[in-house]
PDB file of C-alpha atoms in Angstrom:
ATOM      1  CA  MET A  10      -1.211  35.206  16.093  1.00  0.00           C
ATOM      2  CA  THR A  11      -2.740  32.087  14.541  1.00  0.00           C
ATOM      3  CA  THR A  12      -3.440  31.707  10.870  1.00  0.00           C
ATOM      4  CA  THR A  13      -7.025  30.785  10.130  1.00  0.00           C
ATOM      5  CA  PRO A  14      -7.580  28.487   7.185  1.00  0.00           C
ATOM      6  CA  ARG A  15      -9.143  30.318   4.260  1.00  0.00           C
ATOM      7  CA  ARG A  16     -11.851  28.900   2.083  1.00  0.00           C
ATOM      8  CA  PRO A  17     -10.315  28.180  -1.327  1.00  0.00           C
ATOM      9  CA  ALA A  18     -11.402  30.489  -4.119  1.00  0.00           C
ATOM     10  CA  ASN A  19     -11.931  27.402  -6.278  1.00  0.00           C
ATOM     11  CA  PRO A  20     -13.251  24.186  -4.677  1.00  0.00           C
ATOM     12  CA  LEU A  21     -11.060  22.165  -7.076  1.00  0.00           C
ATOM     13  CA  LEU A  22      -7.871  23.746  -5.695  1.00  0.00           C
ATOM     14  CA  PRO A  23      -7.178  21.039  -3.067  1.00  0.00           C
ATOM     15  CA  LEU A  24      -7.569  18.358  -5.752  1.00  0.00           C
ATOM     16  CA  ALA A  25      -5.218  20.255  -8.076  1.00  0.00           C
ATOM     17  CA  LEU A  26      -2.655  20.576  -5.269  1.00  0.00           C
ATOM     18  CA  ASP A  27      -2.792  16.822  -4.626  1.00  0.00           C
ATOM     19  CA  TYR A  28      -2.758  15.556  -8.221  1.00  0.00           C
ATOM     20  CA  GLY A  29      -1.215  18.457 -10.160  1.00  0.00           C
ATOM     21  CA  PRO A  30       2.422  17.651  -9.319  1.00  0.00           C
ATOM     22  CA  LEU A  31       1.934  13.997 -10.337  1.00  0.00           C
ATOM     23  CA  LEU A  32       0.372  15.074 -13.632  1.00  0.00           C
ATOM     24  CA  ILE A  33       3.275  17.482 -14.263  1.00  0.00           C
ATOM     25  CA  PHE A  34       5.718  14.645 -13.562  1.00  0.00           C
ATOM     26  CA  PHE A  35       3.880  12.453 -16.081  1.00  0.00           C
ATOM     27  CA  LEU A  36       3.849  15.151 -18.782  1.00  0.00           C
ATOM     28  CA  ALA A  37       7.529  16.069 -18.312  1.00  0.00           C
ATOM     29  CA  TYR A  38       8.443  12.374 -18.390  1.00  0.00           C
ATOM     30  CA  ARG A  39       6.513  11.916 -21.641  1.00  0.00           C
ATOM     31  CA  ILE A  40       8.137  14.968 -23.244  1.00  0.00           C
ATOM     32  CA  SER A  41      11.673  14.195 -22.068  1.00  0.00           C
ATOM     33  CA  ASP A  42      12.669  11.431 -19.627  1.00  0.00           C
ATOM     34  CA  VAL A  43      12.292  10.262 -16.042  1.00  0.00           C
ATOM     35  CA  PHE A  44      14.952  12.640 -14.746  1.00  0.00           C
ATOM     36  CA  ALA A  45      13.330  15.721 -16.288  1.00  0.00           C
ATOM     37  CA  GLY A  46      10.025  14.423 -14.918  1.00  0.00           C
ATOM     38  CA  THR A  47      11.535  14.031 -11.465  1.00  0.00           C
ATOM     39  CA  LEU A  48      12.927  17.564 -11.482  1.00  0.00           C
ATOM     40  CA  ALA A  49       9.547  18.912 -12.661  1.00  0.00           C
ATOM     41  CA  PHE A  50       7.838  16.880  -9.895  1.00  0.00           C
ATOM     42  CA  MET A  51      10.130  18.389  -7.251  1.00  0.00           C
ATOM     43  CA  VAL A  52       9.473  21.939  -8.472  1.00  0.00           C
ATOM     44  CA  ALA A  53       5.720  21.306  -8.803  1.00  0.00           C
ATOM     45  CA  ILE A  54       5.383  19.928  -5.268  1.00  0.00           C
ATOM     46  CA  GLY A  55       7.250  22.968  -3.926  1.00  0.00           C
ATOM     47  CA  VAL A  56       4.837  25.230  -5.811  1.00  0.00           C
ATOM     48  CA  ALA A  57       1.877  23.197  -4.462  1.00  0.00           C
ATOM     49  CA  VAL A  58       3.079  23.764  -0.882  1.00  0.00           C
ATOM     50  CA  ALA A  59       3.470  27.515  -1.518  1.00  0.00           C
ATOM     51  CA  VAL A  60       0.050  27.819  -3.190  1.00  0.00           C
ATOM     52  CA  SER A  61      -1.604  25.828  -0.400  1.00  0.00           C
ATOM     53  CA  ARG A  62      -0.082  28.133   2.226  1.00  0.00           C
ATOM     54  CA  TRP A  63      -1.034  31.252   0.256  1.00  0.00           C
ATOM     55  CA  GLN A  64      -4.552  30.257  -0.880  1.00  0.00           C
ATOM     56  CA  LEU A  65      -5.724  27.981   1.952  1.00  0.00           C
ATOM     57  CA  GLY A  66      -3.761  29.512   4.814  1.00  0.00           C
ATOM     58  CA  ARG A  67      -2.246  26.135   5.711  1.00  0.00           C
ATOM     59  CA  VAL A  68      -0.450  23.108   4.313  1.00  0.00           C
ATOM     60  CA  SER A  69      -1.993  19.720   5.039  1.00  0.00           C
ATOM     61  CA  PRO A  70       0.200  17.139   6.802  1.00  0.00           C
ATOM     62  CA  MET A  71      -0.231  14.855   3.784  1.00  0.00           C
ATOM     63  CA  LEU A  72       1.077  17.519   1.394  1.00  0.00           C
ATOM     64  CA  TRP A  73       4.037  18.225   3.703  1.00  0.00           C
ATOM     65  CA  LEU A  74       4.869  14.515   3.863  1.00  0.00           C
ATOM     66  CA  SER A  75       4.594  14.170   0.082  1.00  0.00           C
ATOM     67  CA  ALA A  76       6.781  17.246  -0.473  1.00  0.00           C
ATOM     68  CA  VAL A  77       9.517  16.031   1.874  1.00  0.00           C
ATOM     69  CA  LEU A  78       9.574  12.571   0.295  1.00  0.00           C
ATOM     70  CA  VAL A  79       9.329  13.817  -3.308  1.00  0.00           C
ATOM     71  CA  ILE A  80      12.237  16.196  -2.744  1.00  0.00           C
ATOM     72  CA  GLY A  81      14.246  13.583  -0.808  1.00  0.00           C
ATOM     73  CA  PHE A  82      13.695  10.635  -3.139  1.00  0.00           C
ATOM     74  CA  GLY A  83      13.706  12.902  -6.190  1.00  0.00           C
ATOM     75  CA  GLY A  84      17.090  14.248  -5.128  1.00  0.00           C
ATOM     76  CA  LEU A  85      18.419  10.693  -4.812  1.00  0.00           C
ATOM     77  CA  THR A  86      16.948   9.817  -8.226  1.00  0.00           C
ATOM     78  CA  LEU A  87      18.741  12.751  -9.851  1.00  0.00           C
ATOM     79  CA  TYR A  88      21.990  12.465  -7.903  1.00  0.00           C
ATOM     80  CA  LEU A  89      22.390   8.696  -8.417  1.00  0.00           C
ATOM     81  CA  HIS A  90      20.717   8.751 -11.852  1.00  0.00           C
ATOM     82  CA  ASP A  91      18.497   5.849 -10.742  1.00  0.00           C
ATOM     83  CA  GLU A  92      14.741   5.916 -11.356  1.00  0.00           C
ATOM     84  CA  ARG A  93      14.048   3.308  -8.664  1.00  0.00           C
ATOM     85  CA  PHE A  94      14.169   5.929  -5.919  1.00  0.00           C
ATOM     86  CA  ILE A  95      11.195   7.857  -7.273  1.00  0.00           C
ATOM     87  CA  GLN A  96       9.330   4.527  -7.538  1.00  0.00           C
ATOM     88  CA  ILE A  97      10.040   3.677  -3.887  1.00  0.00           C
ATOM     89  CA  LYS A  98       8.549   6.980  -2.631  1.00  0.00           C
ATOM     90  CA  PRO A  99       4.892   5.784  -2.768  1.00  0.00           C
ATOM     91  CA  THR A 100       5.779   2.629  -0.834  1.00  0.00           C
ATOM     92  CA  VAL A 101       7.377   4.733   1.900  1.00  0.00           C
ATOM     93  CA  ILE A 102       4.407   7.141   2.056  1.00  0.00           C
ATOM     94  CA  TYR A 103       1.844   4.322   2.124  1.00  0.00           C
ATOM     95  CA  GLY A 104       3.844   2.371   4.696  1.00  0.00           C
ATOM     96  CA  LEU A 105       4.237   5.377   7.005  1.00  0.00           C
ATOM     97  CA  LEU A 106       0.559   6.254   6.766  1.00  0.00           C
ATOM     98  CA  ALA A 107      -0.502   2.660   7.421  1.00  0.00           C
ATOM     99  CA  ALA A 108       1.793   2.447  10.473  1.00  0.00           C
ATOM    100  CA  LEU A 109       0.538   5.776  11.869  1.00  0.00           C
ATOM    101  CA  LEU A 110      -3.121   4.925  11.363  1.00  0.00           C
ATOM    102  CA  PHE A 111      -2.781   1.392  12.763  1.00  0.00           C
ATOM    103  CA  GLY A 112      -0.933   2.884  15.746  1.00  0.00           C
ATOM    104  CA  GLY A 113      -3.836   5.262  16.287  1.00  0.00           C
ATOM    105  CA  VAL A 114      -6.373   2.433  16.087  1.00  0.00           C
ATOM    106  CA  LEU A 115      -4.385   0.330  18.576  1.00  0.00           C
ATOM    107  CA  THR A 116      -4.209   3.232  21.043  1.00  0.00           C
ATOM    108  CA  GLY A 117      -7.865   4.182  20.556  1.00  0.00           C
ATOM    109  CA  ARG A 118      -7.129   7.458  18.707  1.00  0.00           C
ATOM    110  CA  PRO A 119      -8.625   7.774  15.226  1.00  0.00           C
ATOM    111  CA  LEU A 120      -5.865   9.909  13.734  1.00  0.00           C
ATOM    112  CA  LEU A 121      -7.845  10.718  10.585  1.00  0.00           C
ATOM    113  CA  LYS A 122     -10.217  12.728  12.780  1.00  0.00           C
ATOM    114  CA  TYR A 123      -7.472  15.267  13.476  1.00  0.00           C
ATOM    115  CA  LEU A 124      -6.606  15.567   9.792  1.00  0.00           C
ATOM    116  CA  LEU A 125     -10.038  15.547   8.160  1.00  0.00           C
ATOM    117  CA  GLU A 126     -12.603  16.621  10.759  1.00  0.00           C
ATOM    118  CA  ALA A 127     -13.886  19.607   8.768  1.00  0.00           C
ATOM    119  CA  ALA A 128     -14.378  17.360   5.733  1.00  0.00           C
ATOM    120  CA  TYR A 129     -16.636  14.855   7.534  1.00  0.00           C
ATOM    121  CA  GLU A 130     -18.847  16.929   9.784  1.00  0.00           C
ATOM    122  CA  GLY A 131     -21.093  14.951  12.113  1.00  0.00           C
ATOM    123  CA  LEU A 132     -19.143  11.677  11.896  1.00  0.00           C
ATOM    124  CA  SER A 133     -19.264   9.859  15.235  1.00  0.00           C
ATOM    125  CA  ASP A 134     -16.200   8.679  17.158  1.00  0.00           C
ATOM    126  CA  ARG A 135     -17.022   5.105  16.130  1.00  0.00           C
ATOM    127  CA  GLY A 136     -17.261   6.237  12.495  1.00  0.00           C
ATOM    128  CA  TRP A 137     -13.853   7.925  12.730  1.00  0.00           C
ATOM    129  CA  MET A 138     -12.339   4.774  14.213  1.00  0.00           C
ATOM    130  CA  LEU A 139     -13.758   2.601  11.429  1.00  0.00           C
ATOM    131  CA  LEU A 140     -12.639   5.069   8.771  1.00  0.00           C
ATOM    132  CA  THR A 141      -9.131   5.202  10.243  1.00  0.00           C
ATOM    133  CA  ARG A 142      -8.946   1.401  10.331  1.00  0.00           C
ATOM    134  CA  ASN A 143     -10.186   1.103   6.731  1.00  0.00           C
ATOM    135  CA  TRP A 144      -7.646   3.612   5.425  1.00  0.00           C
ATOM    136  CA  ALA A 145      -4.851   1.948   7.425  1.00  0.00           C
ATOM    137  CA  TRP A 146      -5.584  -1.320   5.629  1.00  0.00           C
ATOM    138  CA  TRP A 147      -5.882   0.501   2.302  1.00  0.00           C
ATOM    139  CA  PHE A 148      -2.461   2.127   2.690  1.00  0.00           C
ATOM    140  CA  ALA A 149      -0.892  -1.178   3.748  1.00  0.00           C
ATOM    141  CA  VAL A 150      -2.323  -2.892   0.658  1.00  0.00           C
ATOM    142  CA  MET A 151      -1.181   0.004  -1.538  1.00  0.00           C
ATOM    143  CA  ALA A 152       2.398  -0.204  -0.192  1.00  0.00           C
ATOM    144  CA  ILE A 153       2.501  -3.897  -1.122  1.00  0.00           C
ATOM    145  CA  THR A 154       0.809  -3.205  -4.482  1.00  0.00           C
ATOM    146  CA  ASN A 155       3.381  -0.546  -5.356  1.00  0.00           C
ATOM    147  CA  GLU A 156       6.222  -2.969  -4.713  1.00  0.00           C
ATOM    148  CA  VAL A 157       4.538  -5.675  -6.822  1.00  0.00           C
ATOM    149  CA  LEU A 158       3.937  -3.208  -9.679  1.00  0.00           C
ATOM    150  CA  ARG A 159       7.540  -2.027  -9.430  1.00  0.00           C
ATOM    151  CA  ALA A 160       8.769  -5.616  -9.691  1.00  0.00           C
ATOM    152  CA  VAL A 161       6.609  -6.777 -12.613  1.00  0.00           C
ATOM    153  CA  LEU A 162       6.150  -3.671 -14.777  1.00  0.00           C
ATOM    154  CA  SER A 163       8.443  -1.483 -16.797  1.00  0.00           C
ATOM    155  CA  PHE A 164       8.838   2.099 -15.560  1.00  0.00           C
ATOM    156  CA  ASP A 165       6.301   3.172 -18.204  1.00  0.00           C
ATOM    157  CA  GLY A 166       3.810   0.544 -17.072  1.00  0.00           C
ATOM    158  CA  TRP A 167       4.355   1.385 -13.403  1.00  0.00           C
ATOM    159  CA  LEU A 168       3.785   5.075 -14.068  1.00  0.00           C
ATOM    160  CA  LEU A 169       0.560   4.455 -15.995  1.00  0.00           C
ATOM    161  CA  ALA A 170      -0.696   2.112 -13.267  1.00  0.00           C
ATOM    162  CA  LYS A 171       0.173   4.708 -10.623  1.00  0.00           C
ATOM    163  CA  LEU A 172      -1.397   7.632 -12.441  1.00  0.00           C
ATOM    164  CA  TRP A 173      -4.601   5.975 -13.617  1.00  0.00           C
ATOM    165  CA  GLY A 174      -5.112   2.675 -11.798  1.00  0.00           C
ATOM    166  CA  VAL A 175      -4.089   3.711  -8.294  1.00  0.00           C
ATOM    167  CA  SER A 176      -5.766   7.128  -8.509  1.00  0.00           C
ATOM    168  CA  ILE A 177      -9.075   5.673  -9.705  1.00  0.00           C
ATOM    169  CA  ALA A 178      -8.921   2.784  -7.209  1.00  0.00           C
ATOM    170  CA  THR A 179      -8.357   5.277  -4.368  1.00  0.00           C
ATOM    171  CA  LEU A 180     -11.386   7.347  -5.415  1.00  0.00           C
ATOM    172  CA  VAL A 181     -13.516   4.178  -5.598  1.00  0.00           C
ATOM    173  CA  PHE A 182     -12.282   3.098  -2.156  1.00  0.00           C
ATOM    174  CA  ALA A 183     -13.077   6.527  -0.693  1.00  0.00           C
ATOM    175  CA  ALA A 184     -16.583   6.377  -2.187  1.00  0.00           C
ATOM    176  CA  ALA A 185     -17.072   2.847  -0.821  1.00  0.00           C
ATOM    177  CA  ASN A 186     -16.591   4.241   2.712  1.00  0.00           C
ATOM    178  CA  VAL A 187     -19.429   6.762   2.350  1.00  0.00           C
ATOM    179  CA  PRO A 188     -22.311   4.373   3.275  1.00  0.00           C
ATOM    180  CA  MET A 189     -20.488   3.384   6.494  1.00  0.00           C
ATOM    181  CA  MET A 190     -19.881   7.054   7.323  1.00  0.00           C
ATOM    182  CA  MET A 191     -23.553   7.881   6.663  1.00  0.00           C
ATOM    183  CA  ARG A 192     -24.566   5.174   9.149  1.00  0.00           C
ATOM    184  CA  HIS A 193     -22.259   6.811  11.692  1.00  0.00           C
ATOM    185  CA  GLY A 194     -23.576  10.358  11.475  1.00  0.00           C
ATOM    186  CA  LEU A 195     -21.859  11.909   8.452  1.00  0.00           C
ATOM    187  CA  GLY A 196     -23.743  15.029   7.448  1.00  0.00           C
ATOM    188  CA  SER A 197     -26.088  14.981  10.430  1.00  0.00           C
ATOM    189  CA  ASP A 198     -26.591  18.157  12.416  1.00  0.00           C
ATOM    190  CA  PRO A 199     -24.602  18.249  15.622  1.00  0.00           C
ATOM    191  CA  ALA A 200     -26.742  17.914  18.730  1.00  0.00           C
ATOM    192  CA  PRO A 201     -27.731  21.302  20.177  1.00  0.00           C
ATOM    193  CA  PRO A 202     -26.187  22.168  23.548  1.00  0.00           C
ATOM    194  CA  ALA A 203     -28.335  21.195  26.514  1.00  0.00           C
ATOM    195  CA  ALA A 204     -30.260  24.055  28.089  1.00  0.00           C
ATOM    196  CA  GLY A 205     -28.870  25.067  31.450  1.00  0.00           C
TER     197      GLY A 205
END
């Protein structure tokens, strides 16, 4: 028996599941320290996975990947008492996503289509390929950016840049792709089946 995805009761739920754990990490870090923040982050991402499964009927591949890496790198951060591990996690996520998406582009398979199809109804195959390519480059640039920020900023500065700068830049980048997607069929009605 397959589980059908449910429509979220609140349309902001997916956004809360993506950004809530990071916000909880930031608040716990501000109240206590990086290690309390890391523990709170690990618990929050576990709760996000459970809520996603319960409310949406599924857990997105991106949330699974984030959860595995947050728990893995968070565990190393706590065990070795070294904050660098939690800072490396975004680089690993961005690098993996860039490699997967570039691999899809090189083999002619726009992998974002399989993850986001319901979100971008009507987008043509060409549009999916361009979107996949654009996000592959974005993730590659973000992996490099995270390492530069890690090298030149204090942990406080890195965290602020990650929470506000990277989040806002990602939203702007996503919005910048909308005109291209509109040109490639986003939001258009699918063609009716041919009469037999």
